[in-house]
Tab-separated table of C-alpha atoms in Angstrom:
chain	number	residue	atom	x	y	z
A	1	UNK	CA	6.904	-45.015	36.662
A	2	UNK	CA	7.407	-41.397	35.219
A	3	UNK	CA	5.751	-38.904	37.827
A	4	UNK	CA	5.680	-35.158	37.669
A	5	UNK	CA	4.736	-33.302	40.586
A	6	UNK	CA	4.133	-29.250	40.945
A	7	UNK	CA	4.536	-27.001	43.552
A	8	UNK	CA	4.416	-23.537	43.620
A	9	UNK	CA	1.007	-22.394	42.943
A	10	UNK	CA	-1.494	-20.556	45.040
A	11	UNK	CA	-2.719	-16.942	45.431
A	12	UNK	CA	-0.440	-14.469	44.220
A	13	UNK	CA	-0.928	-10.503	43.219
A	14	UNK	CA	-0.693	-8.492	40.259
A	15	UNK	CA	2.284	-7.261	39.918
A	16	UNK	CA	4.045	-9.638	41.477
A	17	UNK	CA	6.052	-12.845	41.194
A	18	UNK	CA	5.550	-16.732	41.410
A	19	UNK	CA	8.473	-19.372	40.856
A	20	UNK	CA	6.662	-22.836	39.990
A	21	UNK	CA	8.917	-26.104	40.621
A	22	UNK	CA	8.422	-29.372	39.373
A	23	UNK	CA	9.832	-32.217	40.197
A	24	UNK	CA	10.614	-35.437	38.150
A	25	UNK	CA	10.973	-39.130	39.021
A	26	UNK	CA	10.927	-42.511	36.854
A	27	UNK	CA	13.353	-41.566	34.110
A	28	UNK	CA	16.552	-39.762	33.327
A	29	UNK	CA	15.845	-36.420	34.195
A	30	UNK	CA	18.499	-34.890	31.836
A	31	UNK	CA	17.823	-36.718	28.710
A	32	UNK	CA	14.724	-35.125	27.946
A	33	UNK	CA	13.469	-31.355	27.413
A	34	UNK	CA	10.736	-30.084	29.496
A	35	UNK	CA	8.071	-28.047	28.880
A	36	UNK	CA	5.477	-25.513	30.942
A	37	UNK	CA	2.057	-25.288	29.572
A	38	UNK	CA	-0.989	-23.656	30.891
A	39	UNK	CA	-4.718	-23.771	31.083
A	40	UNK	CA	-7.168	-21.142	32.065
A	41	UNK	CA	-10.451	-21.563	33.872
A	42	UNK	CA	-12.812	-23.214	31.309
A	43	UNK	CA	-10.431	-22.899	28.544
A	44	UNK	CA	-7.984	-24.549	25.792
A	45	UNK	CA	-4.094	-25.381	26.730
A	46	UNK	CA	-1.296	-22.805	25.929
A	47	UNK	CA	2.341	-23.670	25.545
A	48	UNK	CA	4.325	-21.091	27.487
A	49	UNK	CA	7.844	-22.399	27.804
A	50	UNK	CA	10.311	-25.062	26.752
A	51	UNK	CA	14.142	-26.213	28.151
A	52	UNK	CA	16.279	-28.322	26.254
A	53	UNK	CA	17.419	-31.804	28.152
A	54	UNK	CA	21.238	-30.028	28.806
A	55	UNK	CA	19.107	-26.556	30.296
A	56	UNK	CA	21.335	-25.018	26.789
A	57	UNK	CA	18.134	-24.149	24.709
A	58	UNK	CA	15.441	-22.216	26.402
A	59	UNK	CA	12.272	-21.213	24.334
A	60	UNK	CA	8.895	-19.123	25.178
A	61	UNK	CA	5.551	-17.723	23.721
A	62	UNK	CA	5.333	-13.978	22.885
A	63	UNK	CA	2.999	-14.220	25.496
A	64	UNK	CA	4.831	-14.411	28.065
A	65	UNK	CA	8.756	-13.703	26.569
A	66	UNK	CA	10.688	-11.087	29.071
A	67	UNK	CA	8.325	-12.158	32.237
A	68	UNK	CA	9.409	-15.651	31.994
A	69	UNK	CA	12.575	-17.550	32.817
A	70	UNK	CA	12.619	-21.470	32.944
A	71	UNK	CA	15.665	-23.123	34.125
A	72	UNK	CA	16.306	-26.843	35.145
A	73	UNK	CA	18.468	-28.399	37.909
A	74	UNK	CA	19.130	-31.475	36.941
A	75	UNK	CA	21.533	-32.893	39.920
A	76	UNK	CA	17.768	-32.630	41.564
A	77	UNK	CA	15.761	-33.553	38.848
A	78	UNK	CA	13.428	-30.414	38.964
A	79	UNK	CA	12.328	-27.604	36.627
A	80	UNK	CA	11.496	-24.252	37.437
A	81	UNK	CA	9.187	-21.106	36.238
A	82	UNK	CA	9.561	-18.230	37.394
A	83	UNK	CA	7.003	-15.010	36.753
A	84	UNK	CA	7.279	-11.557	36.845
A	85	UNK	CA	4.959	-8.913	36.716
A	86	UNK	CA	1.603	-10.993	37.261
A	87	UNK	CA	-1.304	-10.357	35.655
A	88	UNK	CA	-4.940	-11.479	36.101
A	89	UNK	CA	-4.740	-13.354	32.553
A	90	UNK	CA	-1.946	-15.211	34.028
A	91	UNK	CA	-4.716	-17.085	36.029
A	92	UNK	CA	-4.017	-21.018	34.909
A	93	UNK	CA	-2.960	-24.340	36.415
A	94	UNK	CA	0.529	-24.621	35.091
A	95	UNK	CA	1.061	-28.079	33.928
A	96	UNK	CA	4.678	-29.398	33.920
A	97	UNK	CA	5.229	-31.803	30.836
A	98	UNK	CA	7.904	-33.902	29.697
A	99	UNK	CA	9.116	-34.382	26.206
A	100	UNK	CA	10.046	-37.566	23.711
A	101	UNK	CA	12.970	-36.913	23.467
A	102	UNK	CA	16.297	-34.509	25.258
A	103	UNK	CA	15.747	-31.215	21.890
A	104	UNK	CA	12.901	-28.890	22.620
A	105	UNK	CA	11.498	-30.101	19.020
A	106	UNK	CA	10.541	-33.139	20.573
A	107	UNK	CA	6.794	-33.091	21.780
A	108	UNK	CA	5.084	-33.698	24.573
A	109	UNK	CA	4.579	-37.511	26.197
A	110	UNK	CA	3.556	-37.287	29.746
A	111	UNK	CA	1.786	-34.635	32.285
A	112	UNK	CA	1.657	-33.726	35.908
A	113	UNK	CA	-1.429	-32.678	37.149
A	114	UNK	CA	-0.757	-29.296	37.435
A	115	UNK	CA	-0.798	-26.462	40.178
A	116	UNK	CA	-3.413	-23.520	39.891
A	117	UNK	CA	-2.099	-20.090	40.189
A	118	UNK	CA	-4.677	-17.186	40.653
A	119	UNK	CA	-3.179	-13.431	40.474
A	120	UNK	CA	-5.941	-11.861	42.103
A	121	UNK	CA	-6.211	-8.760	44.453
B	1	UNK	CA	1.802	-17.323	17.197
B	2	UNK	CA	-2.136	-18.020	16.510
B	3	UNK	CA	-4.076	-20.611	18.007
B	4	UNK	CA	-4.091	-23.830	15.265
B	5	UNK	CA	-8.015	-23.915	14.061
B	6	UNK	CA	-10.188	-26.679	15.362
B	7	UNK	CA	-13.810	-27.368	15.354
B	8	UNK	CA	-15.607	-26.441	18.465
B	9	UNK	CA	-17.568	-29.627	19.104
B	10	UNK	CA	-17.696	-33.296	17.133
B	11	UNK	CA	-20.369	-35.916	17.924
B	12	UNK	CA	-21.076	-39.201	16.684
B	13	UNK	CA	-22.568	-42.933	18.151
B	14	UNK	CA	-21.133	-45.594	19.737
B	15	UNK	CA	-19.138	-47.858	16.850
B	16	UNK	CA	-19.280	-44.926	14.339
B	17	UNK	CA	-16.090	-42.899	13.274
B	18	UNK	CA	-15.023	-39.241	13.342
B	19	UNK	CA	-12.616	-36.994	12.576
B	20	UNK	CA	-11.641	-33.825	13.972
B	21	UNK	CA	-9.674	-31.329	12.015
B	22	UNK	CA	-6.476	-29.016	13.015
B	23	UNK	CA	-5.911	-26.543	10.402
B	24	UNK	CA	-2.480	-24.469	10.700
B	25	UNK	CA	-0.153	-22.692	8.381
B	26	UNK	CA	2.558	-23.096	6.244
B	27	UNK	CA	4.954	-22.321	9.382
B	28	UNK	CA	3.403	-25.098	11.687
B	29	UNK	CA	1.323	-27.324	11.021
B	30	UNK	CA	2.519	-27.655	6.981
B	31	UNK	CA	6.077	-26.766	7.895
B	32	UNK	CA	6.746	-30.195	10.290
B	33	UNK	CA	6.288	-33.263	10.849
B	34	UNK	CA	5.808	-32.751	14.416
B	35	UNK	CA	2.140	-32.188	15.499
B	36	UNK	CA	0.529	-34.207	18.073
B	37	UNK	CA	-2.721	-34.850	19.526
B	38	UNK	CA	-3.982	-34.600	23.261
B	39	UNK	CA	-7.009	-36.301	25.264
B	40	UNK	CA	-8.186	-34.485	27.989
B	41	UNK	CA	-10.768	-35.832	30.091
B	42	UNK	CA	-12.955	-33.355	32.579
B	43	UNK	CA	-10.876	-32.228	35.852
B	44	UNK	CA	-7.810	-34.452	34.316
B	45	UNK	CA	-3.997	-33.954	32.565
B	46	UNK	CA	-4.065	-34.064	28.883
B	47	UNK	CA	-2.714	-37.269	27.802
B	48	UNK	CA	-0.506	-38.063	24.433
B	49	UNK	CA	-2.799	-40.316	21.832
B	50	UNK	CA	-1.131	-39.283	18.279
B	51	UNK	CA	2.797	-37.340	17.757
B	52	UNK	CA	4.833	-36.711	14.511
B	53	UNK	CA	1.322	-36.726	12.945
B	54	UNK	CA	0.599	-40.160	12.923
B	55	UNK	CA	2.663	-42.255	15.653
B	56	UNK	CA	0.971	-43.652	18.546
B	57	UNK	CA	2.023	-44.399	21.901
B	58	UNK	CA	2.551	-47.799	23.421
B	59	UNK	CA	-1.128	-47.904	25.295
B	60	UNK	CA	-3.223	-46.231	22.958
B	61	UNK	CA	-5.422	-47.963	21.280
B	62	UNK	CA	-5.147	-48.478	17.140
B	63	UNK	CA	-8.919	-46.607	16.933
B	64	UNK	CA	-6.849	-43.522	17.148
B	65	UNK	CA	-5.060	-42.787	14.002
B	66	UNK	CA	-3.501	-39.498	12.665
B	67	UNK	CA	-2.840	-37.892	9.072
B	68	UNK	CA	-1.965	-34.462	7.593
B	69	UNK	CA	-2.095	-33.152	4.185
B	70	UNK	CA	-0.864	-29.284	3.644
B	71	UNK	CA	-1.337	-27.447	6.390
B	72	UNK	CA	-4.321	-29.421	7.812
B	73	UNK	CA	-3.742	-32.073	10.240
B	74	UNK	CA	-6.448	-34.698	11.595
B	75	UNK	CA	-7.487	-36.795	14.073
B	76	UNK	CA	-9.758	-39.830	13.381
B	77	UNK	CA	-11.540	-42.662	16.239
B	78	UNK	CA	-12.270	-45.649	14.578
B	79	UNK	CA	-14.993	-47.771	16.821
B	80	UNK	CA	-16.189	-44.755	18.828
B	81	UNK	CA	-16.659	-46.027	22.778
B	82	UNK	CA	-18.434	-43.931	25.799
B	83	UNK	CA	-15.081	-43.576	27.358
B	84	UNK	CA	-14.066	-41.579	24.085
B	85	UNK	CA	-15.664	-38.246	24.895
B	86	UNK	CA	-13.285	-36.034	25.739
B	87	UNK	CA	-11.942	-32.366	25.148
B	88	UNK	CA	-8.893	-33.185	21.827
B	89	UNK	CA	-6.506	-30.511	21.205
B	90	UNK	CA	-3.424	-30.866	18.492
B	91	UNK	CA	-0.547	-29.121	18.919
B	92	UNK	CA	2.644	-28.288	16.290
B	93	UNK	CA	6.015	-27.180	16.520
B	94	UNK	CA	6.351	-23.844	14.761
B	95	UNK	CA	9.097	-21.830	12.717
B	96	UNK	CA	10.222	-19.519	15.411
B	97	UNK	CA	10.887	-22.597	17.965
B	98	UNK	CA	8.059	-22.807	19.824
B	99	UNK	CA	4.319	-25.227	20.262
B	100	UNK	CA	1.158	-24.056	19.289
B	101	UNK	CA	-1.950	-25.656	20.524
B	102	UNK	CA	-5.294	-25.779	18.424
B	103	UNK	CA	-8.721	-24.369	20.567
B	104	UNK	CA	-9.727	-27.839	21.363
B	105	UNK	CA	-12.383	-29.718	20.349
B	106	UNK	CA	-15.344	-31.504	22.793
B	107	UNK	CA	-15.663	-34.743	21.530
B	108	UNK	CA	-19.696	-36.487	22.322
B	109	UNK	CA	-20.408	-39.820	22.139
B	110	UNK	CA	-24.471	-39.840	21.635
């Protein structure tokens, strides 16, 4: 059974940093990208980042591009986000997601529940 | 990268069908084969019903059936059930490498 758990989330301040983890079970971690999307308070989803099965091809949305760094460990079986420079739009629960297939062109198949990060003062 | 354009709300009655709409550009949605289509119940993870525009998962039931023509991509429910309302939201891989996701869309069942 494929299951995707989060960690990470919680309080955290403008201006500051937060370094999500996920971690993977059910399925051969490295054969498939990996994806970060996000979901405001009341609203729509937003893609923010993608990592290639191999960790070779990283990808991101303008949104977020120079604050953002995903990376993937995959003798543990665990992705990572990490944030810089916070901001009160940042406010989301980060879902970790899994992809069809190991290139980032591959969609989405399967979701954790997610992990709520609030950048609040 | 802009949002991919879907209808706010959808509605429709038990056994009835309806189709919601993702409109994109020529640099998404009309430049792949690769959009998808989410269900997202209240308080819940999005789950996978439709990818590469018309492919469904093992699990999902053959009501749920996907198309595209141009740069407008659609989702149709055949047989419309209670346990169909949900939030819907497409997404599409996109020229510069990345996913775009459409508004969503509140699906009611009357």
């Amino acid at each position: 059974e494929v299951q995707l758990l989060e960690s990470g989330g919680g309080l955290k301040q403008p201006g500051g940093s937060l370094r999500l983890s996920c971690a993977a079970s059910g399925f051969i971690f490295n054969n498939y990208a990996m994806n970060w999307v996000r979901q405001a308070p009341g609203k729509g989803l937003e893609w923010v980042s993608g990592i290639s099965g191999s960790g070779g091809g990283t990808y991101y949305s303008d949104l977020v591009k120079g604050r953002c760094t995903i990376s993937r460990d995959n003798s543990k079986n665990t992705l990572f986000l990490q944030m810089d420079n916070l901001r009160a739009e940042d406010t989301a629960i980060y879902y970790c997601a899994k992809c069809i297939g190991t290139s980032g062109r591959r969609p989405i198949d399967f979701w954790g529940q997610g992990t709520l990060v609030t950048v609040s003062s | 990268q802009s949002a991919l354009t879907q209808p706010a709300s959808v509605s429709g009655s038990p056994g009835q069908s309806i189709t919601i709409s993702c409109t994109g550009t020529s640099s998404d949605v009309g430049a792949y084969n690769y959009v998808s289509w989410f269900q997202q119940h209240p308080g819940k993870a999005p789950k996978l019903m439709i990818y590469d525009v018309s492919d469904r998962p093992s699990g999902v039931s053959n009501r749920f059936s996907g198309s595209k023509s141009g740069n407008t991509a659609s989702l149709t429910i055949s047989g419309l059930q209670a346990e169909d309302e949900a939030d819907y939201y497409c997404s599409s891989y996109t020229s510069s490498s990345n996913w775009v996701f459409g508004g969503g869309t509140k699906l009611t069942v009357l």
